[in-house]
PDB file of C-alpha atoms in Angstrom:
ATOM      1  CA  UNK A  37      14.902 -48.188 -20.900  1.00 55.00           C
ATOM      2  CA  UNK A  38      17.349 -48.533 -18.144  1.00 56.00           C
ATOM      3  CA  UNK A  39      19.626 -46.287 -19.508  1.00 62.00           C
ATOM      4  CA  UNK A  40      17.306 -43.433 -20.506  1.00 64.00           C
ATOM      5  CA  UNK A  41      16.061 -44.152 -17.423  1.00 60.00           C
ATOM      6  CA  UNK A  42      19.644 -43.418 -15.550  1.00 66.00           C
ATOM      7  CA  UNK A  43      19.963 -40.273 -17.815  1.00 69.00           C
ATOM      8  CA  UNK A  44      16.672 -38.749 -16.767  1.00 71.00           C
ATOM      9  CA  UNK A  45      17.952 -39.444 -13.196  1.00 70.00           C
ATOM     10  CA  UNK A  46      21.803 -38.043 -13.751  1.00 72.00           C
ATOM     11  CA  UNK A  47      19.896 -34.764 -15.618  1.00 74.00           C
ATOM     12  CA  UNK A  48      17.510 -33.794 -12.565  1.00 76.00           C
ATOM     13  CA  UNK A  49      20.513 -34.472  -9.956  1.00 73.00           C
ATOM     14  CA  UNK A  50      22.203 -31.736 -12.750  1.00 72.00           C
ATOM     15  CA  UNK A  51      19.365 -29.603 -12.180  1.00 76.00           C
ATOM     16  CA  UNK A  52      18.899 -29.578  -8.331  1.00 74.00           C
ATOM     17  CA  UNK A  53      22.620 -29.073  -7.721  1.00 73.00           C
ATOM     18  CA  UNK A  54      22.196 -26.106 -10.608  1.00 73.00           C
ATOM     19  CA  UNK A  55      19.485 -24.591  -8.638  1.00 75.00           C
ATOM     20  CA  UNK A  56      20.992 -25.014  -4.849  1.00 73.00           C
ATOM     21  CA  UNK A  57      23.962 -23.398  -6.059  1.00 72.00           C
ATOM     22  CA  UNK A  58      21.756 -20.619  -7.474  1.00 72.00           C
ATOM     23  CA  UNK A  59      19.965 -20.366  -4.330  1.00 72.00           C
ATOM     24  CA  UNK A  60      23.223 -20.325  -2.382  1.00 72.00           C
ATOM     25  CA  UNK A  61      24.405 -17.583  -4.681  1.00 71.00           C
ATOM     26  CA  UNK A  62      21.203 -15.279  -3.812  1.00 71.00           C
ATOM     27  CA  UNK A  63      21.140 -16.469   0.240  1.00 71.00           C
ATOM     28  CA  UNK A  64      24.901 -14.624   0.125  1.00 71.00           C
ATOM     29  CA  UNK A  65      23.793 -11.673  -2.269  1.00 70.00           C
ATOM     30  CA  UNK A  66      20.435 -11.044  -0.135  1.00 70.00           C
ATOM     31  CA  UNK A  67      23.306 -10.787   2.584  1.00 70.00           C
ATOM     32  CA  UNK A  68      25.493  -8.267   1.224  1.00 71.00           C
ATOM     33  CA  UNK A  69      22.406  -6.356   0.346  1.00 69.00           C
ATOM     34  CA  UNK A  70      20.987  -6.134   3.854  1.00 70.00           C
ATOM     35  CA  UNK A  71      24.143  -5.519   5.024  1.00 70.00           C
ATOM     36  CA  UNK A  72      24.744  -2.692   2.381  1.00 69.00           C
ATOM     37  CA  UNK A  73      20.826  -1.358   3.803  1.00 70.00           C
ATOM     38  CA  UNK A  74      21.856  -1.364   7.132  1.00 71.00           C
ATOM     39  CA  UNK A  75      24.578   1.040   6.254  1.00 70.00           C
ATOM     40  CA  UNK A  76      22.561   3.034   4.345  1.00 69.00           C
ATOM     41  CA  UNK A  77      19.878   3.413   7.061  1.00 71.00           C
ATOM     42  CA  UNK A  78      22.434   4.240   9.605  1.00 71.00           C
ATOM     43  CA  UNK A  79      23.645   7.196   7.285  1.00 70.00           C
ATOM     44  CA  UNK A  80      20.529   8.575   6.392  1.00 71.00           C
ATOM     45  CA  UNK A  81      19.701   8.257  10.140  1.00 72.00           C
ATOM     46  CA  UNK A  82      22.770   9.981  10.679  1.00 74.00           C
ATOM     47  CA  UNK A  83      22.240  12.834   8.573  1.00 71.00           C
ATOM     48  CA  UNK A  84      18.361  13.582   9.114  1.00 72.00           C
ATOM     49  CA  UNK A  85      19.841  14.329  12.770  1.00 74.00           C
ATOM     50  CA  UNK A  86      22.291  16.423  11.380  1.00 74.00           C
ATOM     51  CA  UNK A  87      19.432  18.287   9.420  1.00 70.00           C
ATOM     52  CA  UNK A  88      17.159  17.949  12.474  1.00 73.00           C
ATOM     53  CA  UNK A  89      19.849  20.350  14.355  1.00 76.00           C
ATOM     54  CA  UNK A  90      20.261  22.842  11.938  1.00 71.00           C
ATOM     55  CA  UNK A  91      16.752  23.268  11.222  1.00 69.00           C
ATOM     56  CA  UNK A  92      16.454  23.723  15.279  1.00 73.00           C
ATOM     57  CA  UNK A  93      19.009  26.177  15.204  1.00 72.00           C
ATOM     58  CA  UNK A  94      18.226  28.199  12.124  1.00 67.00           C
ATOM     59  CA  UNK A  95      14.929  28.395  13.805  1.00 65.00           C
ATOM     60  CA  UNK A  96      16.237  29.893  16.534  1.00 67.00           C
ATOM     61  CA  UNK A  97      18.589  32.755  15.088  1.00 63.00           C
ATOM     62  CA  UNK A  98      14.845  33.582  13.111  1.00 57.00           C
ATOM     63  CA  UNK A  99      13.230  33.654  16.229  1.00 57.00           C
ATOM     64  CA  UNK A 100      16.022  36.022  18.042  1.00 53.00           C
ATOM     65  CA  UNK A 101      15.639  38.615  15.111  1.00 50.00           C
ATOM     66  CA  UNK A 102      11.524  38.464  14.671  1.00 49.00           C
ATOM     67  CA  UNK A 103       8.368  37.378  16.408  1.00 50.00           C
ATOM     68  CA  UNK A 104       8.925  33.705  17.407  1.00 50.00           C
ATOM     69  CA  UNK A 105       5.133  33.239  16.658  1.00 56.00           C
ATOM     70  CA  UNK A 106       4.705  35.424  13.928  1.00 58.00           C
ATOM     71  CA  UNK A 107       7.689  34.531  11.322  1.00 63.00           C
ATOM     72  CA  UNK A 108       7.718  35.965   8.144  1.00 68.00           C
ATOM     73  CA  UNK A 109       6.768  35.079   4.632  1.00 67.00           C
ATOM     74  CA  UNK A 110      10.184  35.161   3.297  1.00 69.00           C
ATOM     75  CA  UNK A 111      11.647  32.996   6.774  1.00 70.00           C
ATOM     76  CA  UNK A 112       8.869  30.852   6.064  1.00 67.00           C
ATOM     77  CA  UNK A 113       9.971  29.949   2.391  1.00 65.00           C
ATOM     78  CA  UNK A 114      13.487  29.759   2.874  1.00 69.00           C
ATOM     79  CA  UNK A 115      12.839  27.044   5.349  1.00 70.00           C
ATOM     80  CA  UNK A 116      10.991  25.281   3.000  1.00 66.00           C
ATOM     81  CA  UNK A 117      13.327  25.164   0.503  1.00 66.00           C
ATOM     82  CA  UNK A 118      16.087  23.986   2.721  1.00 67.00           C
ATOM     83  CA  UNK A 119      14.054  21.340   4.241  1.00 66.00           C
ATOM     84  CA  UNK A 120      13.454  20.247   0.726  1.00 63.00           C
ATOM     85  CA  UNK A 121      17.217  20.247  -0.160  1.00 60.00           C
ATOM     86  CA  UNK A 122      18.013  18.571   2.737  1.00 61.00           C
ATOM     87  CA  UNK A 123      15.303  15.781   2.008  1.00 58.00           C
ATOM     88  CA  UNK A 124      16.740  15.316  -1.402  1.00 52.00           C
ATOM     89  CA  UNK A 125      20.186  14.932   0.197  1.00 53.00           C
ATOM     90  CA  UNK A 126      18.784  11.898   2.371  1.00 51.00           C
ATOM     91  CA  UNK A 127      16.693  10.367  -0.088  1.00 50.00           C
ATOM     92  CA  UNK A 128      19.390  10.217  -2.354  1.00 46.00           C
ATOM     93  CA  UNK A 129      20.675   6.635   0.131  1.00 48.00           C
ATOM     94  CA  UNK A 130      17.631   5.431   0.211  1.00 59.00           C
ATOM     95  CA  UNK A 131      16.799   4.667  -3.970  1.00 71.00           C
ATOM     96  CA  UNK A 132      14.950   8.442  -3.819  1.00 79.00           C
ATOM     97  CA  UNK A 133      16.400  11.390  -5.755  1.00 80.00           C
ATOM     98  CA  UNK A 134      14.895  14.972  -6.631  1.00 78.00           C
ATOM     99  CA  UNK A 135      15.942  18.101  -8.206  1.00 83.00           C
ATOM    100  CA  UNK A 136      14.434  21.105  -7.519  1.00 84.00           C
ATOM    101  CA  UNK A 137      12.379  22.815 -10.321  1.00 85.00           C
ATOM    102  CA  UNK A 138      10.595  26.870 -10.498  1.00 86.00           C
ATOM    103  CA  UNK A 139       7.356  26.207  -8.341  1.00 86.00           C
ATOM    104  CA  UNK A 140       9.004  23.232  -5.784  1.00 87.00           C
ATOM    105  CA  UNK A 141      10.473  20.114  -6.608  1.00 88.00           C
ATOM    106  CA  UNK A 142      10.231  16.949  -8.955  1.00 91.00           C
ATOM    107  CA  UNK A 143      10.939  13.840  -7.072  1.00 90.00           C
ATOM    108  CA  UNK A 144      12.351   9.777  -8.663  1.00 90.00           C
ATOM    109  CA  UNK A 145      11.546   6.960  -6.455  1.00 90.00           C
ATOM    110  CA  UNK A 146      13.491   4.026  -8.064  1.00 87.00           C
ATOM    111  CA  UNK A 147      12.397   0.262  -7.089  1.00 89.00           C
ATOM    112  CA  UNK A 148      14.317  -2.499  -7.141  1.00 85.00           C
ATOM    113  CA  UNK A 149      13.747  -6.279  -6.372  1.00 86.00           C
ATOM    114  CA  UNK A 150      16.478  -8.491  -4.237  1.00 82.00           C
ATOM    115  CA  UNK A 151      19.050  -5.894  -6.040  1.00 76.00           C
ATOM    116  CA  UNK A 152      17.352  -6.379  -9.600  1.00 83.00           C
ATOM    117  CA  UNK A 153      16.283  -2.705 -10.365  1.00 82.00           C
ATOM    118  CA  UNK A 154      12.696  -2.519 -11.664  1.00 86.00           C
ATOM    119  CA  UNK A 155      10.743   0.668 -12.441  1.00 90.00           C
ATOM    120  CA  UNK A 156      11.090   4.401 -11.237  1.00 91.00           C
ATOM    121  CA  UNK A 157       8.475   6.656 -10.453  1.00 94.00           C
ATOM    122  CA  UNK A 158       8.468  10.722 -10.952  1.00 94.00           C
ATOM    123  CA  UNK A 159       6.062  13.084  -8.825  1.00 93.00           C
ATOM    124  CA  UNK A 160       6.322  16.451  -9.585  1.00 93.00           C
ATOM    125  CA  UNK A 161       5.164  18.693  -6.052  1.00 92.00           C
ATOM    126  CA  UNK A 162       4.409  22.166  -5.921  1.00 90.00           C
ATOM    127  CA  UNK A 163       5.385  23.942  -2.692  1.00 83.00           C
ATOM    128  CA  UNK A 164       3.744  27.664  -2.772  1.00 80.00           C
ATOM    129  CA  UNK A 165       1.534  28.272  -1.228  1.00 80.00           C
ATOM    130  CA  UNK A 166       1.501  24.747   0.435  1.00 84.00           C
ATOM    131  CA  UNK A 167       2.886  21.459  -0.597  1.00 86.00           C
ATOM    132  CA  UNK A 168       0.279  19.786  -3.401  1.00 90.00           C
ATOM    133  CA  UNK A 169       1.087  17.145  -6.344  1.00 92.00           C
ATOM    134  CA  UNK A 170       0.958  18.688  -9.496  1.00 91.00           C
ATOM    135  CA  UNK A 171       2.103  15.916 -11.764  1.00 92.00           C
ATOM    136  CA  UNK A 172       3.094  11.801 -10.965  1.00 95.00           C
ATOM    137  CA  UNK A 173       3.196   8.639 -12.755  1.00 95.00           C
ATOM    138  CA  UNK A 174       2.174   6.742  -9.761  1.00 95.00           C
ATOM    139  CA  UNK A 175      -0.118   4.004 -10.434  1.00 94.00           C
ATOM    140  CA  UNK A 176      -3.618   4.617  -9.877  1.00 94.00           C
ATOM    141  CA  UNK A 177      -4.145   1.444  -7.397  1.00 93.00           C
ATOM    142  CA  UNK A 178      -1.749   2.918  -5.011  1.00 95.00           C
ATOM    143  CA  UNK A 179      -3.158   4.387  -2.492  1.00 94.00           C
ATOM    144  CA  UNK A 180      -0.791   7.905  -3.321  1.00 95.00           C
ATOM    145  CA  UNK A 181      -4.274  10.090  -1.901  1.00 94.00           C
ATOM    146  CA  UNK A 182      -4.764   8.268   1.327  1.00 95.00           C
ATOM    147  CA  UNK A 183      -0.663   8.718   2.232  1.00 95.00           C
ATOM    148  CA  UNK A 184      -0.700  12.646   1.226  1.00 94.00           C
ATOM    149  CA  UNK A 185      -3.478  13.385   3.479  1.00 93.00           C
ATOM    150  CA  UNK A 186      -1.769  11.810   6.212  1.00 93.00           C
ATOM    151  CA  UNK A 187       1.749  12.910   5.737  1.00 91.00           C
ATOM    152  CA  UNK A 188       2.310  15.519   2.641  1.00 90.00           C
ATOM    153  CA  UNK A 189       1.558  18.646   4.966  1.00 88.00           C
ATOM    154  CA  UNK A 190       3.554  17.513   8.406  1.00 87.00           C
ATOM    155  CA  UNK A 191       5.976  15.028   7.200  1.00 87.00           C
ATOM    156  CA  UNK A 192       7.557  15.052   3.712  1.00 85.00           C
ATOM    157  CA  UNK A 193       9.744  12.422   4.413  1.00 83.00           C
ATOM    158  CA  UNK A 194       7.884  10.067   5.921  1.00 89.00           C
ATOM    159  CA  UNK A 195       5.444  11.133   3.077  1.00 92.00           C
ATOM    160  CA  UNK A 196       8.060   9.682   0.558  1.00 89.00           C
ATOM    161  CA  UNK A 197       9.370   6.990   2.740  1.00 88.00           C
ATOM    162  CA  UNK A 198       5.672   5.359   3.048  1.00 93.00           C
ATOM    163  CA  UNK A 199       4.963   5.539  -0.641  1.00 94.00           C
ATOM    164  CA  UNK A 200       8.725   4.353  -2.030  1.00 91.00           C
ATOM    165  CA  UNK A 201       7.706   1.032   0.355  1.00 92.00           C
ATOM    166  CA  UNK A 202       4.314   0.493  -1.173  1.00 95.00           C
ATOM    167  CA  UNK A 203       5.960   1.075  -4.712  1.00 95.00           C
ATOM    168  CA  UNK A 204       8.716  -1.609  -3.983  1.00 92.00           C
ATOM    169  CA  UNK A 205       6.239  -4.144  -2.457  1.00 94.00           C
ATOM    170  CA  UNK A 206       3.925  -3.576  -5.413  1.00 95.00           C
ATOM    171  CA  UNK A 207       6.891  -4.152  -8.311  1.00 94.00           C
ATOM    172  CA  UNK A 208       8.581  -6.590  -5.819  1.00 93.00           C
ATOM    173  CA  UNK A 209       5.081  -8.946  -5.988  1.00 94.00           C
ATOM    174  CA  UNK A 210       4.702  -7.978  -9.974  1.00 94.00           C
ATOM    175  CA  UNK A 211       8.403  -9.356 -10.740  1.00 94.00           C
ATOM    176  CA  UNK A 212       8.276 -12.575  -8.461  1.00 92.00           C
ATOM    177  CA  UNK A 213       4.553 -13.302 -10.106  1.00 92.00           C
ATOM    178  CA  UNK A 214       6.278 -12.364 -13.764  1.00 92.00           C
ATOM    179  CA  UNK A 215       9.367 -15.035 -12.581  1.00 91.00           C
ATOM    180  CA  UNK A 216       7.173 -17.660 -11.311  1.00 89.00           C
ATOM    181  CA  UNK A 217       5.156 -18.188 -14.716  1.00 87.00           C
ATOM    182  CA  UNK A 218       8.191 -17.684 -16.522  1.00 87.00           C
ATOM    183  CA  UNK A 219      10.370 -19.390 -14.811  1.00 86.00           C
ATOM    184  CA  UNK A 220       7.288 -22.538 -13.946  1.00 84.00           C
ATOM    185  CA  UNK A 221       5.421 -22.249 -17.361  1.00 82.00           C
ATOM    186  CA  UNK A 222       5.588 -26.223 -17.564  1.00 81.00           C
ATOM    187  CA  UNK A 223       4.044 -26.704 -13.988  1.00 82.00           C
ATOM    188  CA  UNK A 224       1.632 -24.274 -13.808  1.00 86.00           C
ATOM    189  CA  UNK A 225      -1.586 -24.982 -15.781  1.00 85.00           C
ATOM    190  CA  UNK A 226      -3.345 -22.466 -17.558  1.00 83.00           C
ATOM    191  CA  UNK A 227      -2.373 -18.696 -16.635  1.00 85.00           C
ATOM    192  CA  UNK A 228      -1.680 -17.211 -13.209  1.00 89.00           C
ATOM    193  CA  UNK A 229      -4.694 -14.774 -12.272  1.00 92.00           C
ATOM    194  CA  UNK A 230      -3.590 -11.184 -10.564  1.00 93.00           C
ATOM    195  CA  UNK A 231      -5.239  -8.536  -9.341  1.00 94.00           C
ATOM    196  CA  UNK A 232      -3.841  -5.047 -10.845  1.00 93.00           C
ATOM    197  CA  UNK A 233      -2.208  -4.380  -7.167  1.00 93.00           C
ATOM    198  CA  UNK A 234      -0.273  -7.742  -7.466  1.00 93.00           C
ATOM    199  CA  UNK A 235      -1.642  -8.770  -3.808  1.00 94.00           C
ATOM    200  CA  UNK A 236      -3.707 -11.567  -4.743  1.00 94.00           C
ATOM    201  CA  UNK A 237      -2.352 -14.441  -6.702  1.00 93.00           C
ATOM    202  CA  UNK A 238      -4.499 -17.440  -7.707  1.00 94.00           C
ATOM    203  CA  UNK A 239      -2.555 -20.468  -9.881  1.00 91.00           C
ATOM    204  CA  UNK A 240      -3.161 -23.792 -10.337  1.00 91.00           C
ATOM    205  CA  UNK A 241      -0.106 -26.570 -10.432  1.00 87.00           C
ATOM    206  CA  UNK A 242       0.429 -30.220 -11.204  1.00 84.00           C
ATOM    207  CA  UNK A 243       3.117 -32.672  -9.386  1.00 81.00           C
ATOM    208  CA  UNK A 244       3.820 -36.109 -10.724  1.00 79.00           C
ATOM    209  CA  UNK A 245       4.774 -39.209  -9.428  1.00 78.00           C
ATOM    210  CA  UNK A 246       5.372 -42.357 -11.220  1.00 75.00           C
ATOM    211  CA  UNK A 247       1.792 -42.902 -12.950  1.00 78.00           C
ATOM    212  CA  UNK A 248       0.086 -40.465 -10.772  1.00 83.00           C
ATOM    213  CA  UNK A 249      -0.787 -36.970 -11.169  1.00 82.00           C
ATOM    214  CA  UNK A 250      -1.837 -34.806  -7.936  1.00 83.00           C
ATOM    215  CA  UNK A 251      -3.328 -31.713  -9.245  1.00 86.00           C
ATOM    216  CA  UNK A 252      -2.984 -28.515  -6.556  1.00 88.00           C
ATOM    217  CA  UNK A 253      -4.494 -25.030  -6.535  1.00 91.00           C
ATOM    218  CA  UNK A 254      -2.912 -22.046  -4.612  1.00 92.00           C
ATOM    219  CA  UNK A 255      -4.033 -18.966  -3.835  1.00 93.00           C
ATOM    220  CA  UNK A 256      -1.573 -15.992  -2.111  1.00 94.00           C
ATOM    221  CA  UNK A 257      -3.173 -13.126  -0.255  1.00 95.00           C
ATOM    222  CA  UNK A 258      -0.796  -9.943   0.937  1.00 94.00           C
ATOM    223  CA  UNK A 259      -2.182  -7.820   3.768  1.00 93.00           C
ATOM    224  CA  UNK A 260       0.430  -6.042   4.155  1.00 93.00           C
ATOM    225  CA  UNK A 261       0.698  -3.330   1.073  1.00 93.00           C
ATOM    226  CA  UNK A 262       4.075  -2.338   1.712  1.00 92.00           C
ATOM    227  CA  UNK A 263       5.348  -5.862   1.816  1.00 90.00           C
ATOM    228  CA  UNK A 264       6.409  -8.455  -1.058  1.00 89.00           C
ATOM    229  CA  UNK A 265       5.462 -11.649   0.936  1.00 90.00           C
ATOM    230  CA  UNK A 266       2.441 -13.247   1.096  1.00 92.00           C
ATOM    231  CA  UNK A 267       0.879 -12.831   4.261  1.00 93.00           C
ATOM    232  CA  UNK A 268      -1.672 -15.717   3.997  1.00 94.00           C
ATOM    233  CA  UNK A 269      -1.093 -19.273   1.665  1.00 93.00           C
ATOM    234  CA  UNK A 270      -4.185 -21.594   0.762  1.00 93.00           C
ATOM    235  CA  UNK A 271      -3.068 -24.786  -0.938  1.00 91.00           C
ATOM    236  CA  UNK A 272      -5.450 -27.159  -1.747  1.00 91.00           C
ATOM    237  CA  UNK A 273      -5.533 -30.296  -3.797  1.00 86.00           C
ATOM    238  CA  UNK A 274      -8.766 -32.012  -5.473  1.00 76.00           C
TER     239      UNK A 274
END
């Protein structure tokens, strides 16, 4: 008894150090990764000024030749079009890519995880006579209506911007709850209840101790859509 007893002891001491070194591992790869998205920003940052001033300035040389408040349909189009090339030149940093197609443009949003990549995401726009979605693969709990109205017509890349965050919070809180009953199957009793959004999460768990047996239940609420943390934690034990 002593012995098995000594075993059971030397195999969780195994485990623990297994794990902190694992945890360790993904402290200094989170690291590199925010480092790597710092860069990133600072380039994309970089280069929407870049696009900012030549938009300026091609505006300008249109506005010596014609009416400044009257440009033409053709002026008009050709600015879309390089706005739109120049967004898919951006995008391209940020885990967005987009090639442009016979009526406008068909756009990826890849998601990733803590640098695991996850699902991509097409949407297919249409850009005469004004920007519209003619085709996606969004999910339908995303709120992809609410963010068009607010940003499609003005703002195309803060159009794609806001909806690549609420896809990578969505698959981010889909792939931790997918980990934690995978990972947890022997804690966790009975099956972890989702919502199809991933931002409620409602499991019940059991810790022992010697001859005792504290049962807990724990429910995880997330406000915030475009994040992958909870933003409110009930545990409660009966």
């Amino acid at each position: 008894g002593v012995l098995a007893h000594l075993e059971m002891l030397e195999a969780r001491a195994h485990q623990a150090a297994v794990k902190q070194e694992e945890v360790e591992q993904q402290e200094q790869k989170l690291a590199r990764l925010q480092a790597r998205v710092q860069e990133l920003r600072a380039q994309r940052d970089e280069l929407r000024a870049k696009v900012d001033l030549q938009e300026k300035e091609q505006l300008g040389k249109e506005g010596a030749v014609s009416n400044p408040a009257q440009p033409s349909a053709q002026a008009v189009l050709e600015w879309k079009i390089k706005s739109i090339k120049a967004t898919l030149q951006i995008f391209y940093l940020t885990g967005i890519s987009g090639k442009l197609t016979k009526r406008g443009v068909c756009f990826c949003i890849s998601t990733a995880y803590e640098g695991t990549y996850l699902d991509s995401y097409y949407l297919d726009l249409l850009t005469k006579p004004e920007v519209q979605i003619h085709r996606h693969s969004v999910p339908i709990f995303i709120p992809l209506e609410q963010i068009a109205r607010s940003y499609l017509q003005t703002d195309i890349r803060r159009f794609l911007s806001v909806l690549s965050e609420h896809l990578n919070a969505y698959v981010g809180r889909r792939y931790q709850a997918d980990q934690l009953q995978e990972h947890f199957s022997e804690q966790i009793e009975g099956t972890l209840q989702r919502n199809s959004l991933c931002n409620l999460l409602v499991f019940n768990y059991k810790v022992s101790n010697k001859s005792k047996t504290f049962p807990f239940k724990v429910r995880l609420l997330y406000g915030d859509l475009c994040c992958s943390l909870p933003t409110e934690v009930i545990v409660s034990c009966t």
